[in-house]
Amino acid sequence: MSHPKTERTLVIIKPDGLQRTLAGEIVRRYERTGLKLTGLKMTVPTKAHVLKHYNLDPNWKRIVGEKSIEAYQKKGLKPPSMDPLVLGDKVIEALQQYLTSGPVIAMVWQGAHAVSIVRKITGGTEPLTSDVGTIRGDFVLDSYQMADTDGRAVRNLIHASGSVTEAENEIAHWFETRELVNYRLVQEQILYDVNLDGLLE
Ligand code: ADP
């Protein structure tokens, strides 16, 4: 089994993150956990690239629809449809529009529990209900209701992989192997070394 410190995740700062000039703030929040940045690029994705990204998980469309229905019901509101696949179709179309509207920054972060740590800091999908202290909770005010009323995607600044398998598939979709850098970060000694040898003079 590979060591947990080799776990990797994909983060994308979506077009609204760049337009809100939050790229530096977002990188800072991940960086200060001890995670290591091993890949970074700015790109304007095509609609086909976005479609493939969300189709990497064949269940995604259904799950995104179910999550949205549940969020409406939790607030005592009526969802726009009770069919998760109908909602999922709308979301993917809106996402293609959203993510191709301007440049995005794609990043690979590596370190212990990279996927979970990044998801925790990023916060839940819907900014209205994402926790205070998370990026989505602190910097944006969107909701399912607003997005559906205006027929667009929820603007939540960031994409972050949902599982280790998803992360590996998504990294391969966004980066060539040669674009990722294997290197040692000096602070890794403090994060991971078993004996902390060599600190005292
Ligand atoms: P996450 O990005 O938190 O992993 P999902 O994979 O469920 O969330 O959804 C992908 C993206 O689709 C979200 O980040 C958001 O931008 C958008 N989205 C999700 N659900 C809806 C919805 N019901 N209406 C509009 N946009 C949505």
PDB file of C-alpha atoms and ligand atoms in Angstrom:
ATOM      1  CA  MET A   1       0.000   0.000   0.000  1.00  0.00           C
ATOM      2  CA  SER A   2       1.289   3.477  -0.822  1.00  0.00           C
ATOM      3  CA  HIS A   3       1.919   5.875   2.075  1.00  0.00           C
ATOM      4  CA  PRO A   4      -0.980   8.311   2.764  1.00  0.00           C
ATOM      5  CA  LYS A   5       1.405  11.235   2.205  1.00  0.00           C
ATOM      6  CA  THR A   6       1.457  10.422  -1.534  1.00  0.00           C
ATOM      7  CA  GLU A   7      -2.285  11.061  -1.911  1.00  0.00           C
ATOM      8  CA  ARG A   8      -3.142  13.640  -4.571  1.00  0.00           C
ATOM      9  CA  THR A   9      -6.167  15.743  -5.443  1.00  0.00           C
ATOM     10  CA  LEU A  10      -7.255  18.061  -8.234  1.00  0.00           C
ATOM     11  CA  VAL A  11      -8.420  21.593  -7.489  1.00  0.00           C
ATOM     12  CA  ILE A  12      -9.758  23.990 -10.085  1.00  0.00           C
ATOM     13  CA  ILE A  13     -10.238  27.670  -9.338  1.00  0.00           C
ATOM     14  CA  LYS A  14     -13.329  28.329 -11.437  1.00  0.00           C
ATOM     15  CA  PRO A  15     -13.755  31.501 -13.559  1.00  0.00           C
ATOM     16  CA  ASP A  16     -15.549  33.344 -10.729  1.00  0.00           C
ATOM     17  CA  GLY A  17     -12.601  32.664  -8.402  1.00  0.00           C
ATOM     18  CA  LEU A  18     -10.235  34.423 -10.793  1.00  0.00           C
ATOM     19  CA  GLN A  19     -12.683  37.248 -11.538  1.00  0.00           C
ATOM     20  CA  ARG A  20     -13.176  37.846  -7.806  1.00  0.00           C
ATOM     21  CA  THR A  21      -9.350  38.055  -7.521  1.00  0.00           C
ATOM     22  CA  LEU A  22      -9.341  35.273  -4.947  1.00  0.00           C
ATOM     23  CA  ALA A  23      -6.710  33.024  -6.566  1.00  0.00           C
ATOM     24  CA  GLY A  24      -3.990  34.002  -4.087  1.00  0.00           C
ATOM     25  CA  GLU A  25      -6.285  33.638  -1.075  1.00  0.00           C
ATOM     26  CA  ILE A  26      -7.444  30.207  -2.252  1.00  0.00           C
ATOM     27  CA  VAL A  27      -3.897  28.925  -2.850  1.00  0.00           C
ATOM     28  CA  ARG A  28      -2.858  30.277   0.556  1.00  0.00           C
ATOM     29  CA  ARG A  29      -5.575  28.317   2.341  1.00  0.00           C
ATOM     30  CA  TYR A  30      -4.487  24.994   0.833  1.00  0.00           C
ATOM     31  CA  GLU A  31      -0.779  25.760   1.041  1.00  0.00           C
ATOM     32  CA  ARG A  32      -0.711  26.516   4.758  1.00  0.00           C
ATOM     33  CA  THR A  33      -2.074  23.055   5.675  1.00  0.00           C
ATOM     34  CA  GLY A  34       1.230  21.495   4.611  1.00  0.00           C
ATOM     35  CA  LEU A  35      -0.045  20.122   1.309  1.00  0.00           C
ATOM     36  CA  LYS A  36       2.451  20.339  -1.570  1.00  0.00           C
ATOM     37  CA  LEU A  37       1.605  21.948  -4.913  1.00  0.00           C
ATOM     38  CA  THR A  38       2.887  19.611  -7.645  1.00  0.00           C
ATOM     39  CA  GLY A  39       1.120  21.019 -10.719  1.00  0.00           C
ATOM     40  CA  LEU A  40      -0.401  24.346 -11.708  1.00  0.00           C
ATOM     41  CA  LYS A  41      -1.703  25.863 -14.935  1.00  0.00           C
ATOM     42  CA  MET A  42      -4.100  28.446 -16.269  1.00  0.00           C
ATOM     43  CA  THR A  43      -6.342  27.366 -19.115  1.00  0.00           C
ATOM     44  CA  VAL A  44      -9.691  28.117 -20.746  1.00  0.00           C
ATOM     45  CA  PRO A  45     -11.368  24.701 -20.934  1.00  0.00           C
ATOM     46  CA  THR A  46     -13.590  23.671 -23.845  1.00  0.00           C
ATOM     47  CA  LYS A  47     -17.186  22.506 -23.341  1.00  0.00           C
ATOM     48  CA  ALA A  48     -16.139  18.998 -24.418  1.00  0.00           C
ATOM     49  CA  HIS A  49     -13.400  18.962 -21.768  1.00  0.00           C
ATOM     50  CA  VAL A  50     -15.890  20.002 -19.054  1.00  0.00           C
ATOM     51  CA  LEU A  51     -18.433  17.412 -20.216  1.00  0.00           C
ATOM     52  CA  LYS A  52     -15.819  14.649 -20.070  1.00  0.00           C
ATOM     53  CA  HIS A  53     -14.643  15.820 -16.636  1.00  0.00           C
ATOM     54  CA  TYR A  54     -18.107  15.369 -15.121  1.00  0.00           C
ATOM     55  CA  ASN A  55     -18.719  12.113 -17.012  1.00  0.00           C
ATOM     56  CA  LEU A  56     -15.589  10.475 -15.542  1.00  0.00           C
ATOM     57  CA  ASP A  57     -17.934   9.209 -12.790  1.00  0.00           C
ATOM     58  CA  PRO A  58     -20.955   7.581 -14.486  1.00  0.00           C
ATOM     59  CA  ASN A  59     -23.094   8.180 -11.364  1.00  0.00           C
ATOM     60  CA  TRP A  60     -22.323  11.893 -11.093  1.00  0.00           C
ATOM     61  CA  LYS A  61     -25.411  13.141 -12.938  1.00  0.00           C
ATOM     62  CA  ARG A  62     -27.804  11.232 -10.677  1.00  0.00           C
ATOM     63  CA  ILE A  63     -25.950  12.165  -7.485  1.00  0.00           C
ATOM     64  CA  VAL A  64     -25.831  15.885  -8.324  1.00  0.00           C
ATOM     65  CA  GLY A  65     -29.605  15.803  -8.950  1.00  0.00           C
ATOM     66  CA  GLU A  66     -30.281  13.965  -5.689  1.00  0.00           C
ATOM     67  CA  LYS A  67     -28.120  16.402  -3.711  1.00  0.00           C
ATOM     68  CA  SER A  68     -30.023  19.333  -5.133  1.00  0.00           C
ATOM     69  CA  ILE A  69     -33.467  17.803  -4.377  1.00  0.00           C
ATOM     70  CA  GLU A  70     -32.378  17.073  -0.804  1.00  0.00           C
ATOM     71  CA  ALA A  71     -31.097  20.637  -0.340  1.00  0.00           C
ATOM     72  CA  TYR A  72     -34.453  22.073  -1.445  1.00  0.00           C
ATOM     73  CA  GLN A  73     -36.408  19.721   0.817  1.00  0.00           C
ATOM     74  CA  LYS A  74     -34.198  20.484   3.834  1.00  0.00           C
ATOM     75  CA  LYS A  75     -35.174  24.149   3.477  1.00  0.00           C
ATOM     76  CA  GLY A  76     -38.876  23.249   3.096  1.00  0.00           C
ATOM     77  CA  LEU A  77     -38.811  24.299  -0.583  1.00  0.00           C
ATOM     78  CA  LYS A  78     -40.162  22.447  -3.619  1.00  0.00           C
ATOM     79  CA  PRO A  79     -37.404  21.256  -6.024  1.00  0.00           C
ATOM     80  CA  PRO A  80     -37.786  22.314  -9.705  1.00  0.00           C
ATOM     81  CA  SER A  81     -38.061  18.579 -10.575  1.00  0.00           C
ATOM     82  CA  MET A  82     -38.252  15.346  -8.576  1.00  0.00           C
ATOM     83  CA  ASP A  83     -36.241  13.478 -11.218  1.00  0.00           C
ATOM     84  CA  PRO A  84     -32.516  13.640 -10.336  1.00  0.00           C
ATOM     85  CA  LEU A  85     -31.513  12.913 -13.952  1.00  0.00           C
ATOM     86  CA  VAL A  86     -33.559  15.844 -15.269  1.00  0.00           C
ATOM     87  CA  LEU A  87     -31.818  18.138 -12.792  1.00  0.00           C
ATOM     88  CA  GLY A  88     -28.440  16.536 -13.565  1.00  0.00           C
ATOM     89  CA  ASP A  89     -28.871  17.271 -17.296  1.00  0.00           C
ATOM     90  CA  LYS A  90     -29.578  20.915 -16.555  1.00  0.00           C
ATOM     91  CA  VAL A  91     -26.587  21.172 -14.218  1.00  0.00           C
ATOM     92  CA  ILE A  92     -24.119  19.747 -16.727  1.00  0.00           C
ATOM     93  CA  GLU A  93     -25.293  22.154 -19.415  1.00  0.00           C
ATOM     94  CA  ALA A  94     -25.010  25.102 -17.026  1.00  0.00           C
ATOM     95  CA  LEU A  95     -21.582  23.936 -15.866  1.00  0.00           C
ATOM     96  CA  GLN A  96     -20.285  23.836 -19.431  1.00  0.00           C
ATOM     97  CA  GLN A  97     -21.313  27.472 -19.827  1.00  0.00           C
ATOM     98  CA  TYR A  98     -19.856  28.472 -16.435  1.00  0.00           C
ATOM     99  CA  LEU A  99     -16.479  26.781 -16.688  1.00  0.00           C
ATOM    100  CA  THR A 100     -15.738  27.894 -20.259  1.00  0.00           C
ATOM    101  CA  SER A 101     -16.604  31.542 -19.572  1.00  0.00           C
ATOM    102  CA  GLY A 102     -13.027  32.554 -18.733  1.00  0.00           C
ATOM    103  CA  PRO A 103      -9.686  31.243 -17.524  1.00  0.00           C
ATOM    104  CA  VAL A 104      -9.481  28.707 -14.720  1.00  0.00           C
ATOM    105  CA  ILE A 105      -6.479  27.581 -12.680  1.00  0.00           C
ATOM    106  CA  ALA A 106      -6.000  23.833 -12.369  1.00  0.00           C
ATOM    107  CA  MET A 107      -3.810  22.553  -9.536  1.00  0.00           C
ATOM    108  CA  VAL A 108      -2.612  19.261  -8.107  1.00  0.00           C
ATOM    109  CA  TRP A 109      -2.062  19.165  -4.345  1.00  0.00           C
ATOM    110  CA  GLN A 110      -0.270  16.270  -2.671  1.00  0.00           C
ATOM    111  CA  GLY A 111       0.038  15.163   0.935  1.00  0.00           C
ATOM    112  CA  ALA A 112      -1.591  13.105   3.681  1.00  0.00           C
ATOM    113  CA  HIS A 113      -5.360  12.847   3.144  1.00  0.00           C
ATOM    114  CA  ALA A 114      -5.127  15.444   0.372  1.00  0.00           C
ATOM    115  CA  VAL A 115      -8.657  14.727  -0.906  1.00  0.00           C
ATOM    116  CA  SER A 116     -10.411  15.064   2.468  1.00  0.00           C
ATOM    117  CA  ILE A 117      -8.308  17.982   3.684  1.00  0.00           C
ATOM    118  CA  VAL A 118      -9.017  19.957   0.526  1.00  0.00           C
ATOM    119  CA  ARG A 119     -12.764  19.161   0.634  1.00  0.00           C
ATOM    120  CA  LYS A 120     -12.905  20.264   4.283  1.00  0.00           C
ATOM    121  CA  ILE A 121     -11.241  23.605   3.549  1.00  0.00           C
ATOM    122  CA  THR A 122     -13.302  24.121   0.389  1.00  0.00           C
ATOM    123  CA  GLY A 123     -16.692  23.596   2.083  1.00  0.00           C
ATOM    124  CA  GLY A 124     -20.008  22.162   0.845  1.00  0.00           C
ATOM    125  CA  THR A 125     -21.284  22.625  -2.698  1.00  0.00           C
ATOM    126  CA  GLU A 126     -23.883  25.292  -1.891  1.00  0.00           C
ATOM    127  CA  PRO A 127     -22.317  28.502  -0.529  1.00  0.00           C
ATOM    128  CA  LEU A 128     -25.527  29.422   1.336  1.00  0.00           C
ATOM    129  CA  THR A 129     -25.117  26.391   3.587  1.00  0.00           C
ATOM    130  CA  SER A 130     -21.359  25.735   3.460  1.00  0.00           C
ATOM    131  CA  ASP A 131     -19.633  26.190   6.805  1.00  0.00           C
ATOM    132  CA  VAL A 132     -18.200  29.484   7.972  1.00  0.00           C
ATOM    133  CA  GLY A 133     -14.408  29.294   7.776  1.00  0.00           C
ATOM    134  CA  THR A 134     -14.447  27.330   4.523  1.00  0.00           C
ATOM    135  CA  ILE A 135     -13.583  29.062   1.245  1.00  0.00           C
ATOM    136  CA  ARG A 136     -17.109  28.686  -0.152  1.00  0.00           C
ATOM    137  CA  GLY A 137     -18.618  29.687   3.196  1.00  0.00           C
ATOM    138  CA  ASP A 138     -16.471  32.798   3.559  1.00  0.00           C
ATOM    139  CA  PHE A 139     -16.241  34.292   0.077  1.00  0.00           C
ATOM    140  CA  VAL A 140     -19.441  33.665  -1.848  1.00  0.00           C
ATOM    141  CA  LEU A 141     -23.218  33.875  -1.372  1.00  0.00           C
ATOM    142  CA  ASP A 142     -24.816  31.692  -4.050  1.00  0.00           C
ATOM    143  CA  SER A 143     -27.531  29.044  -3.616  1.00  0.00           C
ATOM    144  CA  TYR A 144     -29.340  26.305  -5.551  1.00  0.00           C
ATOM    145  CA  GLN A 145     -32.412  28.506  -5.543  1.00  0.00           C
ATOM    146  CA  MET A 146     -30.624  31.483  -7.127  1.00  0.00           C
ATOM    147  CA  ALA A 147     -28.902  29.275  -9.697  1.00  0.00           C
ATOM    148  CA  ASP A 148     -32.119  27.506 -10.680  1.00  0.00           C
ATOM    149  CA  THR A 149     -34.140  30.736 -10.802  1.00  0.00           C
ATOM    150  CA  ASP A 150     -31.633  32.191 -13.243  1.00  0.00           C
ATOM    151  CA  GLY A 151     -30.991  28.902 -15.094  1.00  0.00           C
ATOM    152  CA  ARG A 152     -27.263  28.755 -14.382  1.00  0.00           C
ATOM    153  CA  ALA A 153     -24.705  26.791 -12.361  1.00  0.00           C
ATOM    154  CA  VAL A 154     -24.108  27.432  -8.673  1.00  0.00           C
ATOM    155  CA  ARG A 155     -21.080  29.752  -8.508  1.00  0.00           C
ATOM    156  CA  ASN A 156     -18.882  28.371  -5.788  1.00  0.00           C
ATOM    157  CA  LEU A 157     -15.336  29.362  -6.828  1.00  0.00           C
ATOM    158  CA  ILE A 158     -13.729  25.922  -6.763  1.00  0.00           C
ATOM    159  CA  HIS A 159     -13.849  22.350  -7.937  1.00  0.00           C
ATOM    160  CA  ALA A 160     -12.177  19.769  -5.691  1.00  0.00           C
ATOM    161  CA  SER A 161     -12.078  15.995  -6.298  1.00  0.00           C
ATOM    162  CA  GLY A 162     -14.501  13.936  -4.204  1.00  0.00           C
ATOM    163  CA  SER A 163     -12.497  10.736  -3.728  1.00  0.00           C
ATOM    164  CA  VAL A 164      -9.018   9.325  -4.311  1.00  0.00           C
ATOM    165  CA  THR A 165     -10.130   7.411  -7.432  1.00  0.00           C
ATOM    166  CA  GLU A 166     -11.938  10.458  -8.786  1.00  0.00           C
ATOM    167  CA  ALA A 167      -8.829  12.552  -8.109  1.00  0.00           C
ATOM    168  CA  GLU A 168      -6.524  10.232 -10.076  1.00  0.00           C
ATOM    169  CA  ASN A 169      -8.944  10.170 -13.045  1.00  0.00           C
ATOM    170  CA  GLU A 170      -9.381  13.938 -12.948  1.00  0.00           C
ATOM    171  CA  ILE A 171      -5.630  14.629 -12.670  1.00  0.00           C
ATOM    172  CA  ALA A 172      -5.065  12.469 -15.783  1.00  0.00           C
ATOM    173  CA  HIS A 173      -7.817  14.417 -17.549  1.00  0.00           C
ATOM    174  CA  TRP A 174      -6.320  17.846 -16.804  1.00  0.00           C
ATOM    175  CA  PHE A 175      -2.547  17.222 -16.712  1.00  0.00           C
ATOM    176  CA  GLU A 176       0.121  15.386 -18.720  1.00  0.00           C
ATOM    177  CA  THR A 177       2.493  13.422 -16.488  1.00  0.00           C
ATOM    178  CA  ARG A 178       5.387  15.689 -17.567  1.00  0.00           C
ATOM    179  CA  GLU A 179       3.495  18.751 -16.253  1.00  0.00           C
ATOM    180  CA  LEU A 180       3.629  17.424 -12.688  1.00  0.00           C
ATOM    181  CA  VAL A 181       6.788  17.887 -10.621  1.00  0.00           C
ATOM    182  CA  ASN A 182       8.115  15.402  -8.088  1.00  0.00           C
ATOM    183  CA  TYR A 183      10.099  17.258  -5.476  1.00  0.00           C
ATOM    184  CA  ARG A 184      10.737  17.409  -1.758  1.00  0.00           C
ATOM    185  CA  LEU A 185       9.333  20.243   0.342  1.00  0.00           C
ATOM    186  CA  VAL A 186      11.634  20.976   3.270  1.00  0.00           C
ATOM    187  CA  GLN A 187       8.702  21.266   5.705  1.00  0.00           C
ATOM    188  CA  GLU A 188       7.814  17.638   5.000  1.00  0.00           C
ATOM    189  CA  GLN A 189      10.409  16.663   7.600  1.00  0.00           C
ATOM    190  CA  ILE A 190       8.255  18.278  10.298  1.00  0.00           C
ATOM    191  CA  LEU A 191       5.033  16.885   8.903  1.00  0.00           C
ATOM    192  CA  TYR A 192       6.085  13.304   8.274  1.00  0.00           C
ATOM    193  CA  ASP A 193       9.472  12.300   9.737  1.00  0.00           C
ATOM    194  CA  VAL A 194       9.011   9.693  12.429  1.00  0.00           C
ATOM    195  CA  ASN A 195      11.847  10.724  14.774  1.00  0.00           C
ATOM    196  CA  LEU A 196      12.348  14.434  13.991  1.00  0.00           C
ATOM    197  CA  ASP A 197      16.103  13.854  13.947  1.00  0.00           C
ATOM    198  CA  GLY A 198      18.524  16.673  13.328  1.00  0.00           C
ATOM    199  CA  LEU A 199      16.622  19.624  14.732  1.00  0.00           C
ATOM    200  CA  LEU A 200      18.820  20.272  17.777  1.00  0.00           C
ATOM    201  CA  GLU A 201      22.324  21.574  17.273  1.00  0.00           C
TER     202      GLU A 201
HETATM  203  P1  ADP B   1     -18.897  19.739  -5.814  1.00  0.00           P
HETATM  204  O1  ADP B   1     -18.319  20.748  -6.786  1.00  0.00           O
HETATM  205  O2  ADP B   1     -19.089  20.328  -4.452  1.00  0.00           O
HETATM  206  O3  ADP B   1     -18.192  18.422  -5.818  1.00  0.00           O
HETATM  207  P2  ADP B   1     -21.034  18.529  -7.424  1.00  0.00           P
HETATM  208  O4  ADP B   1     -20.057  17.596  -8.047  1.00  0.00           O
HETATM  209  O5  ADP B   1     -22.266  17.940  -6.815  1.00  0.00           O
HETATM  210  O6  ADP B   1     -20.392  19.467  -6.318  1.00  0.00           O
HETATM  211  O7  ADP B   1     -21.517  19.573  -8.532  1.00  0.00           O
HETATM  212  C1  ADP B   1     -20.592  20.142  -9.431  1.00  0.00           C
HETATM  213  C2  ADP B   1     -20.849  21.618  -9.599  1.00  0.00           C
HETATM  214  O8  ADP B   1     -22.100  21.803 -10.253  1.00  0.00           O
HETATM  215  C3  ADP B   1     -20.983  22.397  -8.295  1.00  0.00           C
HETATM  216  O9  ADP B   1     -19.735  22.765  -7.768  1.00  0.00           O
HETATM  217  C4  ADP B   1     -21.819  23.587  -8.750  1.00  0.00           C
HETATM  218  O10 ADP B   1     -21.024  24.564  -9.385  1.00  0.00           O
HETATM  219  C5  ADP B   1     -22.739  22.973  -9.802  1.00  0.00           C
HETATM  220  N1  ADP B   1     -24.061  22.533  -9.283  1.00  0.00           N
HETATM  221  C6  ADP B   1     -24.306  21.464  -8.512  1.00  0.00           C
HETATM  222  N2  ADP B   1     -25.623  21.305  -8.275  1.00  0.00           N
HETATM  223  C7  ADP B   1     -26.243  22.299  -8.942  1.00  0.00           C
HETATM  224  C8  ADP B   1     -27.621  22.690  -9.106  1.00  0.00           C
HETATM  225  N3  ADP B   1     -28.610  22.001  -8.557  1.00  0.00           N
HETATM  226  N4  ADP B   1     -27.893  23.777  -9.847  1.00  0.00           N
HETATM  227  C9  ADP B   1     -26.895  24.477 -10.446  1.00  0.00           C
HETATM  228  N5  ADP B   1     -25.586  24.160 -10.325  1.00  0.00           N
HETATM  229  C10 ADP B   1     -25.245  23.096  -9.592  1.00  0.00           C
END
